[in-house]
mmCIF file of C-alpha atoms in Angstrom:
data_model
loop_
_atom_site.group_PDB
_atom_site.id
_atom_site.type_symbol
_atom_site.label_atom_id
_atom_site.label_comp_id
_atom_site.label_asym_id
_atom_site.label_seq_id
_atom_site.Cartn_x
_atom_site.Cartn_y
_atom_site.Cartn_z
ATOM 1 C CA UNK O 8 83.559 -20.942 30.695
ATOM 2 C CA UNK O 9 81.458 -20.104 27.525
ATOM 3 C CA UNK O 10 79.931 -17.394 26.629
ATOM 4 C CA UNK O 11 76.025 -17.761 25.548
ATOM 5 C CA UNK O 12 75.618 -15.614 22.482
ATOM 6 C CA UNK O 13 71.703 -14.426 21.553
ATOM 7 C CA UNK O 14 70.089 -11.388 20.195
ATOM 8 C CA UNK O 15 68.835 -8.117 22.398
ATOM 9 C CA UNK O 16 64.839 -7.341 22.615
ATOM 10 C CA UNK O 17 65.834 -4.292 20.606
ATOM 11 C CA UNK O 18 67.746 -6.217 17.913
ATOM 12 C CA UNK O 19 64.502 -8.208 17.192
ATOM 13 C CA UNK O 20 62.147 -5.553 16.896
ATOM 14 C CA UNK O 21 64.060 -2.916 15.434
ATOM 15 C CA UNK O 22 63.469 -4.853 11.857
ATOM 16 C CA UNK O 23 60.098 -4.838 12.358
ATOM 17 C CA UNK O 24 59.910 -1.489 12.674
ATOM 18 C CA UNK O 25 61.386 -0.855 9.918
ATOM 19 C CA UNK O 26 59.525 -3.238 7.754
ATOM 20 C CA UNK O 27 56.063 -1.710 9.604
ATOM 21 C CA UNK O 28 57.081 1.873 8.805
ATOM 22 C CA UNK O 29 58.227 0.772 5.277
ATOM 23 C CA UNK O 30 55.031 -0.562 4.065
ATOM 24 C CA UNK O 31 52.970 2.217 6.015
ATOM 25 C CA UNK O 32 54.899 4.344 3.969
ATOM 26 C CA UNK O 33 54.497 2.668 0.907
ATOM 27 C CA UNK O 34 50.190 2.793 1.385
ATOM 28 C CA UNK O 35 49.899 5.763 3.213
ATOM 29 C CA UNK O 36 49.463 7.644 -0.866
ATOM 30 C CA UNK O 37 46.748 5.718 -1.659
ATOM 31 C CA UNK O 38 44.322 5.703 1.490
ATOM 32 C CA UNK O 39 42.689 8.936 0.070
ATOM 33 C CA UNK O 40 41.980 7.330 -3.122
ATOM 34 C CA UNK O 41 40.812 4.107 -1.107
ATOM 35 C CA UNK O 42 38.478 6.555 1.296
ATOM 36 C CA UNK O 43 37.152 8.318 -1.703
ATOM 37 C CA UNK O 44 36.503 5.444 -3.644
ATOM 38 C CA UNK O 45 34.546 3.720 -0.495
ATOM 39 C CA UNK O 46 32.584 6.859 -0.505
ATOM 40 C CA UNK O 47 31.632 7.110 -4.190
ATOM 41 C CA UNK O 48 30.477 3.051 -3.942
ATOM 42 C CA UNK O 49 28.260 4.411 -0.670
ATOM 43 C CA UNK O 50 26.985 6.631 -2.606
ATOM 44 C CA UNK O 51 26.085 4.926 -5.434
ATOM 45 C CA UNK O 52 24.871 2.329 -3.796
ATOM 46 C CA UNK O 53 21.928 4.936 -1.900
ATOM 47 C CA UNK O 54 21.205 6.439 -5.301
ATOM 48 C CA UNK O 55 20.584 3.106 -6.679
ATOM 49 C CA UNK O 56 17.990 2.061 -3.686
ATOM 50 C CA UNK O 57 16.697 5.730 -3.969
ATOM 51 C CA UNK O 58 15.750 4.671 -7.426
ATOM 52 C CA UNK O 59 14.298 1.126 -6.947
ATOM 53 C CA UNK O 60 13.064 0.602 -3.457
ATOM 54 C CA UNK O 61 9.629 1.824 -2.974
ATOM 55 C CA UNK O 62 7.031 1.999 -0.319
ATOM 56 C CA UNK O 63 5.656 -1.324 0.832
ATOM 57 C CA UNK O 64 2.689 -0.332 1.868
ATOM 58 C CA UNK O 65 -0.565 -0.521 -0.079
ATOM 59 C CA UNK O 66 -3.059 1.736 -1.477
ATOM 60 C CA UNK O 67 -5.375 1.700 -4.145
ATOM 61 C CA UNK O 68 -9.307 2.788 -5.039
ATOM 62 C CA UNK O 69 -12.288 1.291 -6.586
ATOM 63 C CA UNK O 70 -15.592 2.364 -7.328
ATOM 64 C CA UNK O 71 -19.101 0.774 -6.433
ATOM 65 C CA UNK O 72 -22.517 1.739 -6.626
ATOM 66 C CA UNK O 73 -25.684 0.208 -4.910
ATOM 67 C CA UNK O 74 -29.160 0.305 -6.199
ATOM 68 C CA UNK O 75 -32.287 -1.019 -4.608
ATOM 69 C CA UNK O 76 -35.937 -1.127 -6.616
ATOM 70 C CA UNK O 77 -34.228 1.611 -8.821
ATOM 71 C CA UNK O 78 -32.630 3.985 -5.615
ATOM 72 C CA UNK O 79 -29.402 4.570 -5.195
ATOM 73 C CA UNK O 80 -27.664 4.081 -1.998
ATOM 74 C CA UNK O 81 -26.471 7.393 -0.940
ATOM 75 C CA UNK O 82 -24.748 6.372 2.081
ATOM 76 C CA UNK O 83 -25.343 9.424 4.098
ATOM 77 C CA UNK O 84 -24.628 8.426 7.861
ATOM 78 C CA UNK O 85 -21.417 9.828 8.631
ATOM 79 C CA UNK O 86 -20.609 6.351 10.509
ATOM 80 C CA UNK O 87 -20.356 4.323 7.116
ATOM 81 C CA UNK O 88 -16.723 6.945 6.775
ATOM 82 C CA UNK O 89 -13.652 6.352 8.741
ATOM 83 C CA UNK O 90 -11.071 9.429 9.896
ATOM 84 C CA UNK O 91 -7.935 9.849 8.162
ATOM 85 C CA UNK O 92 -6.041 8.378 11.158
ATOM 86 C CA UNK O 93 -7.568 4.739 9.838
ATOM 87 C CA UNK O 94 -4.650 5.170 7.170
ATOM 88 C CA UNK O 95 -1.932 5.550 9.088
ATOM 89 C CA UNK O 96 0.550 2.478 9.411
ATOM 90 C CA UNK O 97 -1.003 1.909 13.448
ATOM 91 C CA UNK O 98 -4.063 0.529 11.799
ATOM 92 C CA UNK O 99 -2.739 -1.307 9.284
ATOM 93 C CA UNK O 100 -4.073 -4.679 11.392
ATOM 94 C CA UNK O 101 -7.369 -2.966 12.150
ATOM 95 C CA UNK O 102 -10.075 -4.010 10.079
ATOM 96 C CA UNK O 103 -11.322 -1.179 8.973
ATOM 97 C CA UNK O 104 -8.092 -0.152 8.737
ATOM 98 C CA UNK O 105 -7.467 -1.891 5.549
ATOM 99 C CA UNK O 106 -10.635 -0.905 3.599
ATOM 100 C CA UNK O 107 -13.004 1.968 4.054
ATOM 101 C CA UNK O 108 -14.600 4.747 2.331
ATOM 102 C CA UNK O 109 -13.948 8.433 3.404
ATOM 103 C CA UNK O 110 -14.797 12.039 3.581
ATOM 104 C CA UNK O 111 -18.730 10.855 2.315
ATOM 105 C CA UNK O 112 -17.759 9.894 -0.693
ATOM 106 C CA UNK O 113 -19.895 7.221 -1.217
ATOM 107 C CA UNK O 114 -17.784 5.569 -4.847
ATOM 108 C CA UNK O 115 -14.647 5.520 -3.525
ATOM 109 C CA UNK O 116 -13.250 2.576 -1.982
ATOM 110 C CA UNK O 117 -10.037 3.281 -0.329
ATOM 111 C CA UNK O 118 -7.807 -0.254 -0.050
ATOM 112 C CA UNK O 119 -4.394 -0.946 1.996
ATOM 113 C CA UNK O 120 -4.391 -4.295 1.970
ATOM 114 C CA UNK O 121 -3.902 -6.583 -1.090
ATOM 115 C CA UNK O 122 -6.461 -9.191 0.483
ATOM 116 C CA UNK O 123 -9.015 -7.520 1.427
ATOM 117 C CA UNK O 124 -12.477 -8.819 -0.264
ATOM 118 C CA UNK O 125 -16.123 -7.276 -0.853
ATOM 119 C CA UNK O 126 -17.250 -8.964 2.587
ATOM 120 C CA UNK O 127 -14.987 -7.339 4.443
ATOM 121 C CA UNK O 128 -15.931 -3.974 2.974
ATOM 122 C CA UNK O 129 -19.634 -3.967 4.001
ATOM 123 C CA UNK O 130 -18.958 -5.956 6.689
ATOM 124 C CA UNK O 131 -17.573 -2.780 7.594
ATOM 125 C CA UNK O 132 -20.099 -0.435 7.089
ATOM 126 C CA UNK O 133 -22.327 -3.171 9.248
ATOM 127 C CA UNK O 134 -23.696 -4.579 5.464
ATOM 128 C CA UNK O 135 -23.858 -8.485 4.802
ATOM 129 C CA UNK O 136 -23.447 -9.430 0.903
ATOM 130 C CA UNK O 137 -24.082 -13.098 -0.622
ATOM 131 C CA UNK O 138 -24.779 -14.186 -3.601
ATOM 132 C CA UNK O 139 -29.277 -14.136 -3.418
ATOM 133 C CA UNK O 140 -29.095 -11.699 -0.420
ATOM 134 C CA UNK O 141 -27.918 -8.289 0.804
ATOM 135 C CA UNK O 142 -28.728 -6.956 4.102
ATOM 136 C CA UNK O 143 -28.198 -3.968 4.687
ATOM 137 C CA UNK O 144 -28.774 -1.307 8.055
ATOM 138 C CA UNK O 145 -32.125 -0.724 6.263
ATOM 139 C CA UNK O 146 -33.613 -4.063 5.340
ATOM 140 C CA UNK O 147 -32.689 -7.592 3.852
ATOM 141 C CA UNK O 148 -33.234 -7.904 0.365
ATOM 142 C CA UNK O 149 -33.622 -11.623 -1.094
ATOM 143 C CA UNK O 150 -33.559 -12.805 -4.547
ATOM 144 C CA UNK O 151 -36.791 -14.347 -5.946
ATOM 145 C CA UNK O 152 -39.491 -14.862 -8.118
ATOM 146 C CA UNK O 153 -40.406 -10.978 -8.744
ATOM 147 C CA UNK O 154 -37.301 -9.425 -7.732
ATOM 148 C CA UNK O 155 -33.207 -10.429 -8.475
ATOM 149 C CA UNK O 156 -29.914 -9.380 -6.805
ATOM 150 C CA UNK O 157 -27.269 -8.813 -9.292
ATOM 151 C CA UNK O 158 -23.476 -7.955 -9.397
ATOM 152 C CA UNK O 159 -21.913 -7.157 -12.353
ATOM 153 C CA UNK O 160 -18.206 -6.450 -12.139
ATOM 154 C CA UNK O 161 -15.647 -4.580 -14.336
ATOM 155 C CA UNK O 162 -18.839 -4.592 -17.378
ATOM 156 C CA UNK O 163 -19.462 -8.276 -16.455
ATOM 157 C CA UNK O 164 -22.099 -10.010 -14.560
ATOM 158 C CA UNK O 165 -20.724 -12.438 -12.239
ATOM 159 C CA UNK O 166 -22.476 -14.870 -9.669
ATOM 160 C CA UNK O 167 -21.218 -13.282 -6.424
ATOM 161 C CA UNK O 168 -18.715 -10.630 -4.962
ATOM 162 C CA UNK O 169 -18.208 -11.181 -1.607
ATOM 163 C CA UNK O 170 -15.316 -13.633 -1.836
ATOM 164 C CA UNK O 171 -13.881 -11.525 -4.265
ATOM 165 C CA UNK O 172 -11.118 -9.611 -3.440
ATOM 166 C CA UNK O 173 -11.209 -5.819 -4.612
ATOM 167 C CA UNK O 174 -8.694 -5.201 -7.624
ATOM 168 C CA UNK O 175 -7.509 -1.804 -7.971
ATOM 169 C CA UNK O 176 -9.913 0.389 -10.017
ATOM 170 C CA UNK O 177 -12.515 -2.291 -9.894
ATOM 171 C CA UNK O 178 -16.107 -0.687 -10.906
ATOM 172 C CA UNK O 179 -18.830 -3.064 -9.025
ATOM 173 C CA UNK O 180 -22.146 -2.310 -9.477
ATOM 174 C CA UNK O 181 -24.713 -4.025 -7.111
ATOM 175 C CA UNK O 182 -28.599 -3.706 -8.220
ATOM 176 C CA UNK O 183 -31.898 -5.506 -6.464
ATOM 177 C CA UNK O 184 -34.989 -4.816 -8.314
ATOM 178 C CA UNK O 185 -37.745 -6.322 -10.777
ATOM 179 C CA UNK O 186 -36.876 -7.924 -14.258
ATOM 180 C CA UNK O 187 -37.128 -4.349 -15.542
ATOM 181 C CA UNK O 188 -34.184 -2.769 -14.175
ATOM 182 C CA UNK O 189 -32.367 -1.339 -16.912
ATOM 183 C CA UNK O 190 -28.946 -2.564 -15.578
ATOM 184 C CA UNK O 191 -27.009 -0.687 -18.528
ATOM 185 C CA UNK O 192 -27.806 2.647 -17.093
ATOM 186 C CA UNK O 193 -27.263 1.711 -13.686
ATOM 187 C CA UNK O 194 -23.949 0.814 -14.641
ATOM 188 C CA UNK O 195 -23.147 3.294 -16.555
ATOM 189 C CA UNK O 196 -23.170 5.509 -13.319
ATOM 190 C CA UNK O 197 -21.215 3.864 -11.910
ATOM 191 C CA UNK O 198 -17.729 6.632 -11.282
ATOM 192 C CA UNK O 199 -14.443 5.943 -12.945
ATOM 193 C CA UNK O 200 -12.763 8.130 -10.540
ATOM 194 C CA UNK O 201 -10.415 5.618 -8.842
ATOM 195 C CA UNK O 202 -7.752 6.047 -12.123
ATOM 196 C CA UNK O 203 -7.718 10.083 -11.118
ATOM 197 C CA UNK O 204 -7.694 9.064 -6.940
ATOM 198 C CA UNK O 205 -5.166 6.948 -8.145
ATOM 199 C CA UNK O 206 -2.553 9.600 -9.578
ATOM 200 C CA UNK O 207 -3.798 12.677 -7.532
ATOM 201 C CA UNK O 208 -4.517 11.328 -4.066
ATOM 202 C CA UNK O 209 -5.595 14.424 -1.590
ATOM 203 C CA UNK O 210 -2.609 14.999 1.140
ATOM 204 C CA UNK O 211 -5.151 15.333 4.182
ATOM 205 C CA UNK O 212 -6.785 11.206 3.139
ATOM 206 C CA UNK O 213 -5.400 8.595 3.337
ATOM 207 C CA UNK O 214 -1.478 9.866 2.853
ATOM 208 C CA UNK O 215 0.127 8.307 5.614
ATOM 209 C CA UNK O 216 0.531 5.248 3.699
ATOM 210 C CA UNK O 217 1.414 5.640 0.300
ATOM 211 C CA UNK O 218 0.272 9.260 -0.353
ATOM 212 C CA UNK O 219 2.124 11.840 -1.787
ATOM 213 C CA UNK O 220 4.143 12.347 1.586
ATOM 214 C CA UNK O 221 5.324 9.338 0.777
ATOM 215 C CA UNK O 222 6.883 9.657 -2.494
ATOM 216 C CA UNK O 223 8.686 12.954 -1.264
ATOM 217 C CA UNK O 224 12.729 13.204 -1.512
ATOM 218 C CA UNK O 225 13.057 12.776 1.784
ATOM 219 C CA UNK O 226 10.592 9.415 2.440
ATOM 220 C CA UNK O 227 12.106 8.027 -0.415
ATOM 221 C CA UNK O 228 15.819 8.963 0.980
ATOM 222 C CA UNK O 229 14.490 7.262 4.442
ATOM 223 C CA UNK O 230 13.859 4.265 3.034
ATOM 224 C CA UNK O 231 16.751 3.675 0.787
ATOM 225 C CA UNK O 232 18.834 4.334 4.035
ATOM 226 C CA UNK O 233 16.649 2.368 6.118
ATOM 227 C CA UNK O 234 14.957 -0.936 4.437
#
């Protein structure tokens, strides 16, 4: 009778062992290196976002005045201002949300979304703009013989600003009045104030968005983490 030869269980994996505890051995040096290296790429990789990724939400300012037979618009009802909460990101698809003045400052146009146009903007404070005719909660005031509407925008007259979507730092000056009306100086008062609102916006308006809460360490650490 023969005998079968073969090779134990233990035979087998007793190599493999070795072999396992051989190499383990043989890496086992360099996993700090490997953990600290991972590390200093994590790292570097946050600082680099922290650097480059800003906020992608939008706000900017522009200024307007409005002048009818030689008056400016004042814009003293409280209801043609919206509350600070109209900045925060839960409005963002409200209309007035996206454009609005604030506080009762009547020259300051406060803008969070790239789109938004002149229209929307009075159609906001309950205003209607074309290009003969602006209507406002007072009256309607129609270009004719004795009397024109005129826009002039960024030092230029143009034919119409309601389609026109607000730039940031835009100046718009809208007049209605005789052939007399000495547009120059109407113009001229017009504020330059949105370059300051620009670079010094007030923490309590409109900082929800892209205010100065928004450029801290921290919102900028969020969002390098985060986007």
């Amino acid at each position: 009778m023969k005998k079968t030869t073969g090779t134990s269980a233990g035979a087998v994996t007793q190599p493999l062992r070795q072999n396992s505890g051989s190499i383990w051995k043989r890496v086992s040096p360099y996993l700090p290196l490997l953990g600290i290296g991972f590390i200093i790429g994590l790292l570097w990789l946050v600082s680099l976002r922290f650097f480059l990724v800003q906020s992608k939400e939008t706000h900017y300012h522009a200024n307007f005045a409005v002048y009818i037979d030689g008056v400016r618009e004042e814009f003293k009802d409280v209801t043609y201002y919206e509350e600070v909460a109209a900045c925060s990101a839960e409005y963002g698809n409200d209309p007035k949300g996206r454009v609005h003045m604030h506080d009762e400052v009547s020259d300051v146009i406060h803008v969070h979304d790239k789109r938004v146009t002149y229209a929307d903007l009075f159609h906001n404070v309950f205003w209607t703009v074309g290009d003969e005719v602006l209507e406002t909660r007072n009256g309607v005031y129609q270009s004719n013989d004795m009397k024109k509407l005129i826009f002039m925008l960024n030092g230029q007259e143009v034919d119409r600003i309601d389609t026109r979507v607000i730039a940031d730092t835009d100046q718009l000056l809208i007049s209605y009045g005789d052939n007399g009306t000495d547009l120059t100086s109407q113009y001229k008062s017009v504020s330059d104030s949105a370059v300051e609102v620009n670079k010094h916006q007030d923490p309590a308006t409109c900082s929800g968005l892209n205010g100065p809460s928004q450029k801290s360490f921290f919102s900028r650490l969020k969002r390098a983490l985060a986007e």
